[in-house]
């Protein structure tokens, strides 16, 4: 994605960052696990990245299973979803144990830079595996990626999953920051919708060439890499893409 400068208009000075995990901070095997867990329910090649991003990513496990199976046209999707979700979880745990989780280098750079600015940081993911995956990313001998965040709202049992804003509103509350002063970094349309519904600034991270879908979900700013964000403007409480 070409670098460009867009200033996000806000009546509030932005002061805090909330990060989704899978697709924003980490390249995790979630999509692979969902695909490989299908078994006889549907042809694996039909479970495309576009389908995953549109119907599964960002949602609680069972909701994602139901949504994904319905998108594939599977009969009795709700009945089949429980077993599908269980198989996916078992496969994911195996892939994590194999060391398939990696951090995006730009994400590590950006999280460090925002921390230097003194901003409070939260991580908020529907995945109950997020903590284990971030704990596996070692920044040095004594600190993992998980240790960077002031607030952790990953994998909690919530009343409503994304696109409901509950998870992000909890993160803002525990950070002690009004929602209007929070930026949410998300790669899934459900997450962008949740951030917008919570009155927060939504940063779309389009690593998979899915900028148009995130734009339709009303992301305030689109980037393909977190390196594209102007840190000078961020220091002033504004979100913008840097110029070339």
Short mmCIF file of C-alpha atoms in Angstrom, two decimals:
data_model
loop_
_atom_site.label_atom_id
_atom_site.label_comp_id
_atom_site.label_asym_id
_atom_site.label_seq_id
_atom_site.Cartn_x
_atom_site.Cartn_y
_atom_site.Cartn_z
CA UNK A 1 0.00 0.00 0.00
CA UNK A 2 1.40 3.37 -0.98
CA UNK A 3 2.21 5.71 1.90
CA UNK A 4 -0.14 8.62 2.19
CA UNK A 5 -1.19 11.19 4.73
CA UNK A 6 -4.73 11.27 6.08
CA UNK A 7 -5.52 13.03 9.30
CA UNK A 8 -8.30 11.47 11.32
CA UNK A 9 -10.64 14.17 12.54
CA UNK A 10 -11.53 13.88 16.20
CA UNK A 11 -12.91 16.19 18.85
CA UNK A 12 -10.79 14.37 21.43
CA UNK A 13 -7.01 14.12 21.67
CA UNK A 14 -6.10 10.47 21.18
CA UNK A 15 -4.17 9.07 24.13
CA UNK A 16 -4.41 5.24 24.20
CA UNK A 17 -4.04 2.26 21.89
CA UNK A 18 -5.97 -1.02 21.89
CA UNK A 19 -4.61 -3.83 19.71
CA UNK A 20 -6.24 -6.90 18.29
CA UNK A 21 -3.79 -9.83 18.18
CA UNK A 22 -4.18 -12.17 15.21
CA UNK A 23 -3.37 -10.35 11.98
CA UNK A 24 -2.31 -7.15 13.72
CA UNK A 25 0.45 -8.18 16.12
CA UNK A 26 0.93 -11.83 15.21
CA UNK A 27 0.87 -14.05 12.16
CA UNK A 28 -0.92 -16.94 13.81
CA UNK A 29 -2.22 -20.24 12.40
CA UNK A 30 -5.89 -19.52 13.18
CA UNK A 31 -6.97 -19.46 9.54
CA UNK A 32 -5.01 -22.63 8.79
CA UNK A 33 -6.53 -24.40 11.78
CA UNK A 34 -10.08 -23.49 10.75
CA UNK A 35 -9.40 -24.73 7.21
CA UNK A 36 -7.78 -27.99 8.26
CA UNK A 37 -10.52 -28.73 10.80
CA UNK A 38 -13.26 -28.78 8.17
CA UNK A 39 -12.88 -32.47 7.45
CA UNK A 40 -15.82 -33.71 5.39
CA UNK A 41 -17.97 -30.62 6.02
CA UNK A 42 -16.66 -28.75 2.97
CA UNK A 43 -13.75 -28.69 0.55
CA UNK A 44 -10.77 -27.03 2.25
CA UNK A 45 -9.95 -24.93 -0.82
CA UNK A 46 -13.32 -23.18 -0.47
CA UNK A 47 -12.23 -21.82 2.92
CA UNK A 48 -10.37 -18.87 1.43
CA UNK A 49 -8.62 -16.02 3.19
CA UNK A 50 -11.40 -13.69 2.04
CA UNK A 51 -14.05 -15.95 3.59
CA UNK A 52 -12.05 -16.20 6.82
CA UNK A 53 -11.62 -12.43 7.10
CA UNK A 54 -15.26 -11.66 6.28
CA UNK A 55 -17.02 -14.32 8.33
CA UNK A 56 -14.73 -15.81 10.99
CA UNK A 57 -11.88 -13.50 11.99
CA UNK A 58 -12.33 -11.52 15.19
CA UNK A 59 -15.38 -13.43 16.40
CA UNK A 60 -15.64 -15.73 19.43
CA UNK A 61 -14.86 -19.35 18.52
CA UNK A 62 -18.38 -20.78 18.30
CA UNK A 63 -19.77 -17.68 16.56
CA UNK A 64 -16.94 -17.88 14.03
CA UNK A 65 -17.61 -21.57 13.45
CA UNK A 66 -21.29 -20.99 12.79
CA UNK A 67 -20.65 -18.00 10.55
CA UNK A 68 -17.96 -19.80 8.58
CA UNK A 69 -20.05 -22.91 8.00
CA UNK A 70 -23.05 -20.86 6.91
CA UNK A 71 -20.84 -18.96 4.46
CA UNK A 72 -19.74 -22.32 3.06
CA UNK A 73 -23.35 -23.42 2.70
CA UNK A 74 -23.00 -26.32 5.15
CA UNK A 75 -26.31 -27.87 6.10
CA UNK A 76 -27.18 -27.82 9.80
CA UNK A 77 -24.36 -25.33 10.36
CA UNK A 78 -25.31 -24.56 13.96
CA UNK A 79 -25.41 -28.25 14.90
CA UNK A 80 -22.11 -28.98 13.17
CA UNK A 81 -20.39 -25.89 14.59
CA UNK A 82 -19.70 -27.28 18.07
CA UNK A 83 -17.64 -30.20 16.79
CA UNK A 84 -16.00 -28.02 14.16
CA UNK A 85 -14.93 -25.48 16.79
CA UNK A 86 -13.50 -28.23 18.99
CA UNK A 87 -11.49 -29.71 16.12
CA UNK A 88 -10.22 -26.28 15.20
CA UNK A 89 -9.04 -25.64 18.77
CA UNK A 90 -7.20 -28.96 18.93
CA UNK A 91 -5.52 -28.27 15.60
CA UNK A 92 -4.59 -24.74 16.63
CA UNK A 93 -2.98 -25.93 19.86
CA UNK A 94 -0.93 -28.39 17.85
CA UNK A 95 0.21 -25.71 15.43
CA UNK A 96 1.15 -23.36 18.28
CA UNK A 97 3.19 -26.14 19.89
CA UNK A 98 5.00 -26.58 16.56
CA UNK A 99 6.20 -22.96 16.78
CA UNK A 100 4.21 -21.63 13.85
CA UNK A 101 3.33 -18.30 15.54
CA UNK A 102 5.46 -15.29 14.59
CA UNK A 103 5.23 -11.57 15.31
CA UNK A 104 5.04 -8.99 12.55
CA UNK A 105 8.29 -6.95 12.77
CA UNK A 106 6.45 -3.69 12.07
CA UNK A 107 4.07 -4.44 14.95
CA UNK A 108 6.95 -4.92 17.39
CA UNK A 109 8.51 -1.67 16.24
CA UNK A 110 5.24 0.20 16.52
CA UNK A 111 4.29 -1.12 19.95
CA UNK A 112 7.72 -0.12 21.23
CA UNK A 113 7.40 3.36 19.70
CA UNK A 114 3.95 3.96 21.19
CA UNK A 115 5.21 2.76 24.56
CA UNK A 116 8.04 5.30 24.36
CA UNK A 117 5.41 8.00 23.83
CA UNK A 118 4.02 6.99 27.21
CA UNK A 119 0.65 5.85 25.89
CA UNK A 120 -1.21 3.17 27.87
CA UNK A 121 -1.59 0.02 25.79
CA UNK A 122 -4.24 -2.69 25.83
CA UNK A 123 -4.63 -5.91 23.93
CA UNK A 124 -8.12 -7.21 23.20
CA UNK A 125 -8.83 -10.41 21.30
CA UNK A 126 -11.70 -12.87 21.28
CA UNK A 127 -9.17 -15.71 21.10
CA UNK A 128 -8.55 -17.72 24.24
CA UNK A 129 -5.17 -18.64 22.75
CA UNK A 130 -3.94 -15.06 22.46
CA UNK A 131 -2.09 -14.99 25.78
CA UNK A 132 -0.15 -18.18 25.04
CA UNK A 133 0.79 -16.93 21.59
CA UNK A 134 2.02 -13.55 22.84
CA UNK A 135 3.86 -15.19 25.73
CA UNK A 136 5.79 -17.22 23.17
CA UNK A 137 7.12 -14.05 21.51
CA UNK A 138 10.20 -13.15 23.58
CA UNK A 139 11.46 -9.59 23.38
CA UNK A 140 14.43 -10.34 25.63
CA UNK A 141 15.38 -12.92 28.24
CA UNK A 142 12.97 -11.49 30.81
CA UNK A 143 10.09 -10.05 28.81
CA UNK A 144 7.54 -11.34 26.33
CA UNK A 145 5.17 -9.43 24.06
CA UNK A 146 2.37 -10.08 26.53
CA UNK A 147 4.25 -8.12 29.21
CA UNK A 148 4.13 -4.93 27.15
CA UNK A 149 0.43 -4.29 27.71
CA UNK A 150 -1.03 -2.46 30.69
CA UNK A 151 -4.44 -4.08 30.15
CA UNK A 152 -5.25 -7.52 28.76
CA UNK A 153 -8.81 -8.32 27.70
CA UNK A 154 -8.02 -11.43 25.67
CA UNK A 155 -10.13 -14.57 25.76
CA UNK A 156 -12.63 -13.39 28.34
CA UNK A 157 -16.14 -14.76 28.46
CA UNK A 158 -18.16 -11.79 27.29
CA UNK A 159 -21.89 -11.37 26.87
CA UNK A 160 -21.46 -10.31 23.26
CA UNK A 161 -18.59 -10.77 20.82
CA UNK A 162 -17.44 -8.52 17.99
CA UNK A 163 -18.96 -6.66 16.16
CA UNK A 164 -20.43 -5.64 19.52
CA UNK A 165 -18.04 -3.13 21.16
CA UNK A 166 -18.09 -4.77 24.62
CA UNK A 167 -14.49 -6.04 24.51
CA UNK A 168 -13.11 -2.63 23.52
CA UNK A 169 -15.24 -0.73 26.01
CA UNK A 170 -13.91 -2.98 28.78
CA UNK A 171 -10.35 -2.29 27.60
CA UNK A 172 -10.94 1.47 27.62
CA UNK A 173 -12.51 1.31 31.08
CA UNK A 174 -9.61 -0.68 32.50
CA UNK A 175 -7.13 1.71 30.89
CA UNK A 176 -9.02 4.58 32.53
CA UNK A 177 -9.37 6.36 29.19
CA UNK A 178 -12.61 7.60 27.57
CA UNK A 179 -13.51 5.58 24.44
CA UNK A 180 -13.28 8.68 22.27
CA UNK A 181 -9.58 8.95 23.15
CA UNK A 182 -8.78 5.36 22.12
CA UNK A 183 -7.46 4.00 18.83
CA UNK A 184 -8.27 0.39 18.02
CA UNK A 185 -5.97 -1.48 15.60
CA UNK A 186 -7.90 -4.23 13.82
CA UNK A 187 -7.54 -6.40 10.71
CA UNK A 188 -11.09 -7.83 10.65
CA UNK A 189 -14.30 -6.15 9.56
CA UNK A 190 -16.04 -7.30 12.76
CA UNK A 191 -13.35 -5.58 14.81
CA UNK A 192 -13.58 -2.33 12.85
CA UNK A 193 -17.36 -2.35 13.31
CA UNK A 194 -16.92 -2.96 17.05
CA UNK A 195 -14.48 -0.07 17.41
CA UNK A 196 -16.80 2.29 15.55
CA UNK A 197 -19.79 1.15 17.61
CA UNK A 198 -17.81 1.93 20.76
CA UNK A 199 -17.09 5.49 19.65
CA UNK A 200 -13.39 4.82 19.09
CA UNK A 201 -11.03 5.62 16.23
CA UNK A 202 -10.66 2.52 14.05
CA UNK A 203 -7.31 1.77 12.42
CA UNK A 204 -7.60 -0.86 9.70
CA UNK A 205 -4.50 -3.02 9.19
CA UNK A 206 -4.87 -4.52 5.71
CA UNK A 207 -2.04 -7.04 5.54
CA UNK A 208 -3.96 -9.40 3.23
CA UNK A 209 -4.96 -7.01 0.47
CA UNK A 210 -8.39 -6.58 2.04
CA UNK A 211 -8.36 -2.82 2.32
CA UNK A 212 -11.67 -2.43 0.50
CA UNK A 213 -13.54 -4.64 2.98
CA UNK A 214 -12.09 -2.74 5.94
CA UNK A 215 -12.90 0.55 4.25
CA UNK A 216 -16.52 -0.55 3.82
CA UNK A 217 -16.56 -1.36 7.55
CA UNK A 218 -15.70 2.35 8.03
CA UNK A 219 -12.10 2.21 9.21
CA UNK A 220 -10.90 5.76 9.92
CA UNK A 221 -7.45 5.07 8.52
CA UNK A 222 -6.09 2.22 6.40
CA UNK A 223 -2.50 0.94 6.43
CA UNK A 224 -0.82 -2.20 5.13
CA UNK A 225 1.92 -1.90 7.75
CA UNK A 226 2.08 -0.12 11.09
CA UNK A 227 5.30 1.48 9.83
CA UNK A 228 3.03 3.73 7.74
CA UNK A 229 1.71 5.62 10.77
CA UNK A 230 3.16 9.07 11.42
CA UNK A 231 4.62 8.92 14.92
CA UNK A 232 5.07 12.69 15.05
CA UNK A 233 1.33 13.25 14.65
CA UNK A 234 0.61 10.45 17.10
CA UNK A 235 2.70 12.24 19.72
CA UNK A 236 0.30 15.15 19.30
CA UNK A 237 -2.75 12.93 19.77
CA UNK A 238 -3.62 12.60 16.07
CA UNK A 239 -3.70 9.52 13.86
CA UNK A 240 -2.37 9.86 10.33
CA UNK A 241 -0.45 7.98 7.68
CA UNK A 242 3.04 9.25 7.02
CA UNK A 243 4.02 10.82 3.73
CA UNK A 244 6.61 9.18 1.49
#
